[in-house]
């Protein structure tokens, strides 16, 4: 078996096009997941039953599901809701946002809960309002505590986007798959894809470790 | 008898024990005190080989810890140890905590070990807790079980590593009472503690450590009434308030 | 909303109902096999990660990092497409055509390796959360290293690791859905097969969702039962008091 690495350079722009789609999908999903996740996460801490139960149900339901199935589900459901067919990309964005929101929600809930109740009491005792206490004491501390988990989850989202493959979206993995069907160079192509993913994820996990060490030493 | 001869130890660059010399004779009670990070716990743990050291030697009844032929398992059977955070086995009942080593290490029968364990629980004052799990005991009770566990191996020497510093104030006395009884029964003891009342009552010698060195040593009177070093004076001022 | 004619009866009509049930059987078989292999491998790698022997520790660390930083789907494609293409021409066709259930076993290999790295991480974290003085306490009563592990550390670690292991088992079952991409006829694959034949994708996909929910409930139930079996009165209280 001899390797022909030209397959990478010959199709470089095509592959990079796929990577760009992957990155776009990941970034939108992370942003959307964070926003929705924050709302749901705070809902999980709400004293109002009408908010607490739906958000809890949503989180627990999503977490029992394989992502791939959620992708399919929205792929079939969205055209029904909107009344017209939508593209694979839009449907994937919605599926990822909703799915990842359930994971972000739990991180955010845990982050807020990690702040001792004494902190709020201390803020109240010096005359701050609820929102001021949140703004100046709880949120900054919670954010610092949950940063490593948030980054880890962002890396997971980045990896998860490869599943958009199943609805034919031409992201990074699908691009390699397309080239492979034409050129029959599976080893080179999948090694390359693996390597790119590895480099991105590995460097992010290093950043995470550093943050965690900083947190421990603080 | 324990002889500590010129012992030095480094953690990387940091020297945690600096040329320590000390002799603990049979039946003696030695209290080791000093600020945190002074090396007192490290010194205690090096006595039964839990902390290795680079230079010098420690001899327990003539057996050198530096001798590669020394059997640490045999050595530790003669030296009981009590830890700051009790370190009971949470998945075993109180009685099993005490009997497991005699059964597994000394091959004692279950009934013999159980009988002995009940005697020890009587001695530390909590026989009624035998069938409970450690997690359901108070800190003071847990520490008394830990003492019973160590005594079950019938050791010649007992080592105590800050046995009361994780306890609520109202529980300290019940543990110290057991330790005083033990001291008066003639047990050889090395105790890392800041409980100066205990030291006054039973210590034959008090060692004050700072930055890995023994800075001062004395009997209770000489140490408490006129410590020589500034560091010891300052330390005593702080803890005796 | 678009007019969509829901036809749930599709799910229990012949042959579609049978397909889905076959899919469930494959999902369960795949999940159980991968759980077993991932546990065995994970325990070995997890132990390597905490040994004093540096080469083993570095190997185990690289292993966990490697499998964690590449998407599972890429790993599956690598095992399925790339590895056989390393074989000589004749053998490659033989592998694809003659090995019974080749896709199935490739997923068992890929998913087990991937999951073992996650299990190893939980094992390491579990053992590391036991204080070093607990080990010292065992040694101080005259236990050998082996005895200290046998009677103290391992029984404790098992109890500490059970809850995170439940999560890992659930993850394994969810990840079996990726097997559809290499043509294993498991639940997700079958639900899409039903959609291809009937165009009732929403019903079929929803049915699959319910199936994964039921699998989750069963796993949680079984693991909860095991946890109860091994529960120690006061152990959680103690942990709470310590921290």
XYZ file of C-alpha atoms in Angstrom:
702
model
C 0.000 0.000 0.000
C 1.496 3.309 -0.968
C 0.037 6.579 0.149
C -0.865 9.283 -2.301
C -1.104 12.443 -0.322
C -1.725 14.493 -3.481
C -5.343 13.535 -3.046
C -5.412 16.089 -0.251
C -3.644 18.866 -2.119
C -5.606 18.210 -5.340
C -8.895 18.564 -3.499
C -7.725 21.042 -0.931
C -10.177 23.812 -1.704
C -13.089 21.434 -1.901
C -12.198 19.964 1.491
C -11.645 23.397 3.014
C -15.075 24.401 1.743
C -16.460 21.554 3.796
C -14.475 22.668 6.820
C -15.895 26.175 6.493
C -19.427 24.756 6.497
C -18.539 22.734 9.584
C -17.221 25.833 11.332
C -20.249 27.913 10.360
C -22.593 25.236 11.602
C -20.617 24.850 14.831
C -20.472 28.572 15.563
C -24.173 29.152 14.932
C -25.070 26.065 16.967
C -22.846 27.167 19.852
C -24.281 30.690 19.854
C -27.870 29.495 19.490
C -27.360 26.692 21.977
C -25.922 29.101 24.526
C -28.799 31.565 24.245
C -31.510 28.926 24.388
C -29.511 26.977 26.958
C -29.241 29.983 29.265
C -32.998 30.479 29.171
C -33.696 26.812 29.794
C -30.990 26.595 32.461
C -32.510 29.506 34.369
C -35.923 27.927 33.840
C -34.586 24.823 35.585
C -33.868 26.997 38.629
C -37.194 28.812 38.514
C -39.577 28.622 41.460
C -42.514 28.912 39.041
C -43.791 25.436 38.269
C -45.061 26.525 34.863
C -41.475 27.359 33.918
C -39.620 24.710 35.894
C -41.491 21.656 34.601
C -41.398 22.406 30.861
C -37.686 23.255 30.948
C -36.907 20.140 33.000
C -38.955 17.985 30.663
C -37.199 19.478 27.652
C -33.718 18.843 29.070
C -34.445 15.290 30.198
C -36.184 14.398 26.954
C -33.387 15.718 24.735
C -30.733 13.963 26.754
C -32.317 10.559 26.138
C -32.073 11.038 22.366
C -29.289 10.260 19.913
C -28.386 13.471 18.097
C -28.642 11.763 14.744
C -32.321 11.071 15.381
C -32.979 14.659 16.432
C -31.400 15.795 13.172
C -33.724 13.530 11.197
C -36.705 14.573 13.229
C -36.283 18.278 12.562
C -35.469 17.480 8.946
C -38.961 15.992 8.615
C -40.754 18.317 11.011
C -39.563 21.753 9.921
C -41.121 21.684 6.442
C -44.446 20.806 8.106
C -44.284 23.707 10.508
C -43.120 26.227 7.936
C -45.262 24.904 5.155
C -42.409 24.813 2.688
C -39.244 22.763 2.231
C -36.146 24.159 3.911
C -32.520 23.435 3.158
C -30.375 20.892 4.977
C -28.260 23.627 6.521
C -31.168 25.499 8.135
C -32.706 22.304 9.379
C -29.350 21.191 10.820
C -28.843 24.566 12.515
C -32.226 24.255 14.222
C -31.634 20.652 15.284
C -28.177 21.437 16.703
C -29.357 24.566 18.499
C -32.217 22.769 20.198
C -30.195 19.646 21.003
C -27.086 21.382 22.320
C -29.212 23.852 24.296
C -30.223 20.987 26.591
C -26.560 20.290 27.356
C -25.617 23.952 27.770
C -28.641 24.394 30.043
C -27.331 21.832 32.531
C -23.874 23.431 32.576
C -25.384 26.834 33.225
C -27.706 25.531 35.925
C -24.792 23.819 37.686
C -22.707 26.966 37.314
C -25.297 29.150 38.985
C -25.890 26.563 41.695
C -22.156 26.408 42.391
C -22.352 29.879 43.920
C -23.160 29.601 47.602
C -26.388 31.123 48.827
C -24.280 33.133 51.262
C -23.057 35.226 48.342
C -26.578 36.422 47.562
C -27.275 37.001 51.249
C -24.078 39.014 51.523
C -25.087 41.125 48.536
C -28.585 41.690 49.943
C -27.166 42.591 53.331
C -25.160 45.406 51.786
C -28.241 46.754 50.039
C -28.052 45.339 46.517
C -31.161 44.360 44.587
C -31.653 40.878 43.104
C -30.572 41.944 39.622
C -27.602 43.901 40.941
C -26.520 40.861 42.954
C -26.813 38.725 39.813
C -24.989 41.241 37.683
C -22.073 42.000 39.994
C -21.550 38.823 42.031
C -23.382 35.722 40.881
C -22.996 35.798 37.101
C -19.293 36.758 36.988
C -18.406 34.003 39.469
C -20.674 31.426 37.844
C -19.221 32.229 34.441
C -15.708 31.660 35.728
C -16.725 28.341 37.285
C -18.436 27.015 34.190
C -15.935 28.231 31.585
C -14.084 24.891 31.323
C -17.351 22.947 30.896
C -18.617 25.453 28.345
C -15.460 25.131 26.272
C -15.576 21.343 26.511
C -19.175 21.404 25.311
C -18.262 23.780 22.471
C -15.659 21.235 21.350
C -18.311 18.521 21.527
C -20.610 20.637 19.323
C -17.786 21.088 16.852
C -17.369 17.306 16.701
C -21.122 16.707 16.648
C -21.574 18.749 13.478
C -20.045 15.820 11.591
C -23.409 14.109 12.073
C -25.028 16.575 9.672
C -23.525 14.144 7.167
C -26.667 12.028 7.462
C -28.952 14.588 5.840
C -26.498 15.112 3.027
C -25.100 18.402 4.214
C -21.683 18.907 2.654
C -19.676 19.576 5.781
C -16.075 18.504 6.340
C -16.652 14.761 6.692
C -19.137 14.602 3.807
C -16.650 16.460 1.569
C -13.988 13.875 2.328
C -16.555 11.179 1.693
C -17.405 12.700 -1.712
C -13.744 12.896 -2.712
C -13.231 9.325 -1.515
C -16.069 8.046 -3.699
C -14.299 9.582 -6.691
C -10.665 8.854 -5.909
C -10.774 5.807 -3.658
C -8.167 7.104 -1.202
C -9.912 6.348 2.089
C -6.813 6.079 4.265
C -5.327 9.440 3.311
C -8.646 11.264 3.392
C -9.926 9.981 6.723
C -6.509 10.365 8.331
C -6.495 13.961 7.165
C -10.004 14.624 8.477
C -9.126 12.962 11.779
C -5.940 14.995 12.063
C -7.702 18.323 11.483
C -10.346 17.501 14.073
C -7.673 16.301 16.465
C -5.605 19.479 16.189
C -8.583 21.749 16.828
C -10.025 19.693 19.678
C -6.680 18.956 21.291
C -5.688 22.616 21.441
C -9.060 23.541 22.893
C -8.777 20.854 25.551
C -5.353 22.276 26.479
C -6.913 25.704 26.944
C -9.532 24.052 29.120
C -6.943 22.326 31.296
C -5.167 25.638 31.835
C -8.422 27.307 32.871
C -9.201 24.479 35.269
C -5.759 24.699 36.845
C -6.237 28.430 37.237
C -9.609 27.824 38.858
C -8.127 25.322 41.299
C -5.316 27.638 42.264
C -7.608 30.604 42.683
C 12.326 2.718 70.390
C 12.494 5.064 67.407
C 15.747 6.752 66.399
C 15.608 9.528 63.809
C 19.101 10.230 62.558
C 19.960 13.220 60.351
C 16.818 12.849 58.237
C 16.353 15.225 55.300
C 13.687 15.189 52.649
C 12.964 17.258 49.564
C 9.797 17.704 47.518
C 11.489 18.679 44.285
C 13.505 21.784 45.175
C 11.752 22.361 48.448
C 13.381 20.990 51.579
C 10.601 19.756 53.845
C 12.746 17.991 56.443
C 16.090 19.488 57.320
C 18.509 17.284 59.232
C 16.078 16.076 61.872
C 17.377 14.163 64.906
C 15.214 12.702 67.636
C 14.870 9.643 69.828
C 11.576 8.340 71.144
C 12.072 5.797 73.910
C 9.740 3.003 74.843
C 6.755 4.277 76.813
C 7.474 7.911 75.957
C 4.927 10.361 74.613
C 6.376 12.939 72.233
C 4.244 15.832 71.021
C 5.259 17.503 67.774
C 3.910 20.980 67.114
C 4.627 23.860 64.805
C 2.995 26.059 62.170
C 1.437 24.457 59.099
C 3.993 23.501 56.479
C 6.681 23.004 59.118
C 7.121 19.356 58.142
C 5.603 17.799 61.253
C 3.114 15.564 59.433
C 5.751 14.566 56.919
C 8.078 13.575 59.739
C 5.353 11.481 61.357
C 4.510 9.705 58.098
C 8.153 8.938 57.456
C 8.295 6.989 60.730
C 6.247 4.104 59.300
C 7.506 4.447 55.755
C 4.483 6.210 54.261
C 6.745 9.099 53.224
C 10.145 8.177 51.852
C 13.097 10.425 52.667
C 16.344 10.983 50.800
C 18.969 11.376 53.503
C 19.624 10.023 56.958
C 17.994 7.033 58.580
C 15.158 6.048 60.875
C 15.439 2.950 63.042
C 12.449 1.359 64.696
C 13.570 -1.143 67.357
C 16.857 -1.319 65.538
C 15.349 -1.996 62.109
C 16.575 0.542 59.558
C 13.985 2.025 57.177
C 16.756 2.610 54.654
C 17.655 -1.064 54.565
C 16.256 -2.469 51.310
C 15.538 -5.756 53.089
C 13.223 -4.113 55.607
C 9.686 -5.434 55.368
C 7.441 -2.384 55.674
C 4.304 -4.471 56.021
C 5.720 -6.160 59.140
C 6.993 -2.834 60.416
C 3.623 -1.114 60.073
C 1.873 -3.881 61.977
C 3.772 -2.726 65.038
C 2.918 0.943 64.481
C -0.683 2.075 64.569
C -1.617 5.350 62.933
C -4.503 7.791 63.349
C -5.248 10.399 60.685
C -6.618 13.913 60.685
C -9.715 12.985 58.645
C -10.212 9.577 60.327
C -9.975 7.667 57.029
C -12.295 4.897 58.149
C -13.427 2.559 55.396
C -16.871 4.004 54.627
C -18.181 0.842 52.968
C -17.532 -1.323 56.056
C -19.391 -1.348 59.354
C -17.602 -0.029 62.429
C -16.847 -3.526 63.688
C -15.567 -4.608 60.256
C -13.355 -1.541 60.096
C -11.625 -2.797 63.224
C -11.513 -6.505 62.396
C -10.511 -6.441 58.735
C -6.767 -6.018 59.287
C -6.497 -8.652 62.064
C -8.468 -11.083 59.893
C -6.718 -10.438 56.592
C -3.218 -9.592 57.820
C -2.845 -11.650 60.999
C -5.197 -14.445 59.859
C -7.183 -14.221 63.075
C -10.539 -15.964 63.170
C -13.591 -13.776 62.709
C -14.890 -14.514 66.178
C -11.596 -13.813 67.895
C -11.103 -10.553 65.994
C -14.712 -9.573 66.670
C -14.364 -10.204 70.380
C -11.189 -8.147 70.527
C -12.845 -5.366 68.511
C -15.744 -5.183 70.953
C -13.268 -4.870 73.841
C -11.590 -2.005 72.027
C -14.906 -0.304 71.342
C -15.658 -0.579 75.076
C -12.307 0.989 75.763
C -12.981 3.977 73.504
C -16.510 4.217 74.884
C -18.767 3.419 71.911
C -19.624 -0.310 71.903
C -23.182 0.517 70.868
C -21.978 1.815 67.477
C -20.470 -1.509 66.331
C -23.073 -2.290 63.676
C -23.297 1.212 62.202
C -21.492 2.578 59.165
C -18.874 5.316 59.681
C -20.939 7.818 57.691
C -23.607 7.727 60.396
C -21.209 8.534 63.232
C -20.135 11.924 64.521
C -16.560 13.038 63.885
C -15.517 12.331 67.450
C -17.000 8.848 67.301
C -15.319 8.178 63.964
C -11.946 9.183 65.343
C -12.409 6.898 68.343
C -13.194 4.026 65.967
C -10.022 4.902 64.053
C -8.024 4.630 67.280
C -9.637 1.263 68.008
C -8.825 0.138 64.468
C -5.157 0.975 64.974
C -5.079 -0.704 68.411
C -6.590 -3.901 66.999
C -3.208 -4.789 65.503
C -1.734 -4.586 69.016
C 0.934 -2.098 68.044
C 3.948 -1.145 70.168
C 3.858 2.443 68.946
C 0.975 4.773 68.050
C 1.307 7.683 65.629
C -1.289 10.481 65.660
C -1.471 12.990 62.808
C -3.478 16.000 64.035
C -6.206 13.703 65.390
C -8.465 16.497 66.635
C -8.002 19.268 64.089
C -10.935 18.162 61.895
C -13.300 17.902 64.846
C -15.948 20.244 66.151
C -14.866 21.779 69.481
C -17.330 19.792 71.565
C -15.924 16.513 70.271
C -12.264 17.183 70.860
C -12.347 16.193 74.502
C -13.809 12.728 73.927
C -10.925 11.879 71.595
C -8.269 13.440 73.817
C -9.590 11.475 76.814
C -9.007 8.232 74.941
C -5.510 9.377 73.995
C -4.665 10.362 77.581
C -5.784 6.930 78.819
C -3.635 5.331 76.185
C -0.624 7.438 77.177
C -1.094 6.574 80.845
C -1.259 2.881 80.006
C 2.349 3.131 78.863
C 1.921 3.250 75.074
C 4.781 4.768 73.104
C 3.242 7.693 71.198
C 4.226 10.327 68.660
C 1.493 12.945 68.385
C 1.288 15.846 65.966
C -1.135 18.245 67.598
C -1.771 21.783 68.740
C -3.675 20.627 71.819
C -1.347 22.090 74.402
C -3.555 20.904 77.271
C -2.919 17.354 76.145
C 0.785 18.095 75.833
C 0.937 19.487 79.356
C -0.849 16.511 80.779
C 1.002 13.580 79.254
C 3.932 14.640 77.043
C 7.393 13.563 78.108
C 8.855 15.794 75.437
C 7.583 18.545 73.194
C 9.221 19.261 69.849
C 8.626 22.537 68.044
C 9.257 22.405 64.303
C 9.591 25.205 61.786
C 10.615 25.049 58.130
C 11.572 21.383 58.362
C 13.846 21.799 61.391
C 13.409 21.019 65.042
C 13.791 24.517 66.447
C 13.178 23.764 70.063
C 12.564 20.829 72.360
C 11.740 20.561 75.999
C 9.586 19.096 78.706
C 6.213 20.743 79.108
C 7.360 23.171 81.835
C 10.440 24.461 80.092
C 8.659 24.728 76.753
C 5.559 26.529 77.926
C 7.083 28.785 80.535
C 10.083 30.110 78.734
C 10.530 29.050 75.132
C 13.914 30.110 73.822
C 13.291 30.836 70.152
C 11.286 33.773 68.859
C 9.348 31.468 66.521
C 8.211 29.252 69.367
C 7.197 32.279 71.445
C 5.166 33.665 68.587
C 3.579 30.291 67.880
C 2.583 29.783 71.506
C 1.155 33.293 71.712
C -1.060 32.561 68.736
C -2.415 29.201 69.793
C -2.797 29.879 73.501
C -5.037 32.926 73.179
C -48.878 24.235 8.961
C -48.709 22.141 5.860
C -51.406 19.577 5.505
C -49.767 16.396 6.576
C -51.681 13.235 6.824
C -50.424 11.582 10.001
C -50.652 7.844 9.673
C -49.387 6.313 12.881
C -50.802 2.938 11.954
C -47.859 2.591 9.614
C -45.806 1.698 12.680
C -47.597 -1.524 13.434
C -48.489 -2.554 9.906
C -46.625 -5.316 8.102
C -43.720 -5.265 7.295
C -42.737 -1.929 8.846
C -43.483 -2.827 12.463
C -41.310 -5.910 12.111
C -38.460 -3.869 10.658
C -38.450 -1.528 13.603
C -38.471 -4.390 16.090
C -35.532 -5.992 14.271
C -33.794 -2.642 14.533
C -34.383 -2.505 18.279
C -32.933 -5.999 18.701
C -29.793 -4.943 16.824
C -29.496 -1.729 18.853
C -29.715 -3.671 22.118
C -27.201 -6.308 20.985
C -24.790 -3.641 19.752
C -25.181 -1.556 22.904
C -24.613 -4.442 25.298
C -21.541 -5.728 23.435
C -20.004 -2.255 23.287
C -20.729 -1.665 26.989
C -18.933 -4.870 27.949
C -15.859 -4.211 25.815
C -15.732 -0.526 26.739
C -15.839 -1.380 30.463
C -13.112 -4.019 30.214
C -10.820 -1.813 28.136
C -11.735 1.280 30.127
C -10.794 -0.344 33.431
C -7.416 -1.378 32.028
C -6.652 2.034 30.502
C -8.020 3.852 33.560
C -5.699 1.843 35.814
C -2.777 2.614 33.519
C -3.519 6.304 33.968
C -2.885 6.195 37.700
C 0.041 3.779 37.804
C 3.455 4.886 39.001
C 5.023 3.474 35.817
C 5.445 6.444 33.519
C 5.424 4.801 30.043
C 2.057 3.171 30.774
C 0.698 6.441 32.092
C 1.763 8.327 28.979
C 0.338 5.631 26.725
C -3.005 5.750 28.522
C -3.111 9.525 28.422
C -2.401 9.573 24.690
C -5.050 6.875 24.186
C -7.773 8.864 25.953
C -6.803 12.115 24.244
C -6.665 10.483 20.819
C -10.102 8.896 20.907
C -11.719 11.889 22.562
C -10.500 14.499 20.101
C -11.780 12.910 16.893
C -15.524 12.686 16.148
C -16.899 9.181 16.546
C -18.322 9.224 13.022
C -14.879 9.972 11.553
C -13.490 7.093 13.591
C -16.185 4.728 12.331
C -15.516 5.737 8.719
C -11.849 5.199 9.285
C -12.433 1.647 10.543
C -15.009 0.901 7.880
C -13.534 2.481 4.753
C -9.848 3.124 5.383
C -8.656 0.084 7.328
C -9.928 -2.541 4.839
C -8.389 -0.542 1.988
C -5.010 -1.140 3.598
C -5.501 -4.822 2.854
C -4.531 -6.381 -0.496
C -7.212 -6.183 -3.179
C -8.500 -9.750 -2.906
C -8.719 -9.737 0.855
C -10.599 -6.451 0.849
C -13.483 -7.856 -1.205
C -13.435 -10.930 0.989
C -13.680 -8.795 4.107
C -16.634 -6.777 2.853
C -18.503 -9.688 1.301
C -17.655 -12.802 3.264
C -17.358 -11.765 6.904
C -20.874 -12.100 8.259
C -22.162 -8.807 9.661
C -18.903 -7.030 8.895
C -20.484 -3.590 9.474
C -21.834 -4.704 12.826
C -18.453 -5.860 14.096
C -16.660 -2.815 12.767
C -19.010 -0.663 14.844
C -18.426 -2.893 17.876
C -14.679 -2.260 17.487
C -14.979 1.478 16.781
C -17.565 2.302 19.398
C -15.908 0.137 22.075
C -12.534 1.797 21.581
C -14.068 5.266 21.606
C -16.205 4.587 24.668
C -13.384 2.877 26.555
C -11.450 6.143 26.566
C -14.402 7.861 28.223
C -14.875 5.048 30.730
C -11.153 5.172 31.535
C -11.493 8.853 32.349
C -14.326 8.144 34.808
C -12.357 5.326 36.458
C -9.356 7.615 36.874
C -11.487 10.403 38.318
C -13.200 7.965 40.682
C -9.983 6.537 42.091
C -8.376 9.970 42.302
C -11.270 11.268 44.370
C -10.316 8.841 47.143
C -7.961 10.680 49.496
C -4.352 9.456 49.578
C -4.626 9.155 53.348
C -7.331 6.516 52.897
C -4.701 4.413 51.171
C -2.152 5.342 53.848
C -4.605 4.313 56.545
C -4.941 0.891 54.967
C -1.162 0.542 54.692
C -0.676 1.700 58.281
C -2.680 -1.260 59.584
C -0.272 -3.609 57.847
C -2.072 -4.213 54.553
C 0.070 -4.897 51.493
C -0.530 -2.687 48.441
C -2.544 -5.485 46.895
C -4.693 -5.869 50.024
C -5.229 -2.110 50.303
C -6.622 -2.089 46.765
C -8.574 -5.306 47.214
C -10.314 -4.420 50.483
C -10.434 -0.621 50.495
C -9.738 1.259 47.273
C -11.574 -0.890 44.720
C -14.792 -1.388 46.739
C -14.894 2.381 47.247
C -14.026 3.229 43.650
C -16.780 0.957 42.302
C -19.375 2.864 44.316
C -17.988 6.253 43.335
C -17.793 5.374 39.642
C -21.267 3.839 39.258
C -23.231 7.079 38.720
C -20.919 8.464 36.002
C -20.776 4.996 34.422
C -24.561 5.082 34.053
C -24.141 8.217 31.959
C -21.486 6.494 29.852
C -23.705 3.460 29.243
C -26.503 5.767 28.099
C -24.061 7.538 25.800
C -23.019 4.202 24.309
C -26.637 3.267 23.553
C -27.254 6.663 21.971
C -24.051 6.393 19.943
C -25.095 3.037 18.488
C -27.380 5.131 16.253
C -24.275 6.153 14.283
C -23.996 2.548 13.109
C -26.670 3.332 10.530
C -24.137 5.346 8.534
C -22.162 2.209 7.696
C -25.297 0.202 7.024
C -26.011 -1.604 10.285
C -29.744 -2.263 10.398
C -30.378 -0.813 13.867
C -33.293 1.267 15.127
C -32.438 4.587 13.459
C -31.601 2.892 10.180
C -34.890 1.012 10.198
C -36.879 4.159 10.974
C -35.351 5.826 7.923
C -36.003 2.694 5.896
C -39.672 2.999 6.820
C -39.639 6.640 5.735
C -38.020 5.685 2.417
C -40.806 3.208 1.690
C -43.781 5.124 3.089
C -42.755 8.818 3.193
C -44.008 8.850 6.772
C -40.662 9.926 8.200
C -42.060 11.925 11.087
C -43.985 8.981 12.513
C -41.106 6.561 12.050
C -38.580 8.968 13.567
C -40.866 9.733 16.491
C -41.267 6.001 17.118
C -37.479 5.663 17.213
C -37.298 8.577 19.687
C -39.719 6.769 21.997
C -37.651 3.590 21.717
C -34.455 5.385 22.796
C -36.391 6.927 25.668
C -37.493 3.481 26.823
C -33.941 2.147 26.544
C -32.759 5.067 28.688
C -35.405 4.359 31.328
C -34.407 0.695 31.461
C -30.691 1.453 31.784
C -31.351 4.048 34.496
C -33.589 1.561 36.296
C -31.061 -1.275 36.203
C -28.153 0.925 37.242
C -30.246 2.476 40.015
C -31.002 -1.012 41.287
C -27.294 -1.915 41.310
C -26.464 1.337 43.100
C -29.079 0.570 45.729
C -27.640 -2.907 46.146
C -24.215 -1.472 46.881
C -25.402 1.600 48.754
C -23.636 2.278 52.033
C -25.577 4.086 54.747
C -24.036 7.459 55.391
C -21.507 7.330 52.560
C -23.031 10.279 50.739
C -23.497 12.154 54.010
C -19.836 11.667 54.732
C -18.810 12.944 51.322
C -21.003 15.986 51.822
C -19.499 16.675 55.217
C -15.997 16.404 53.836
C -16.305 18.849 51.029
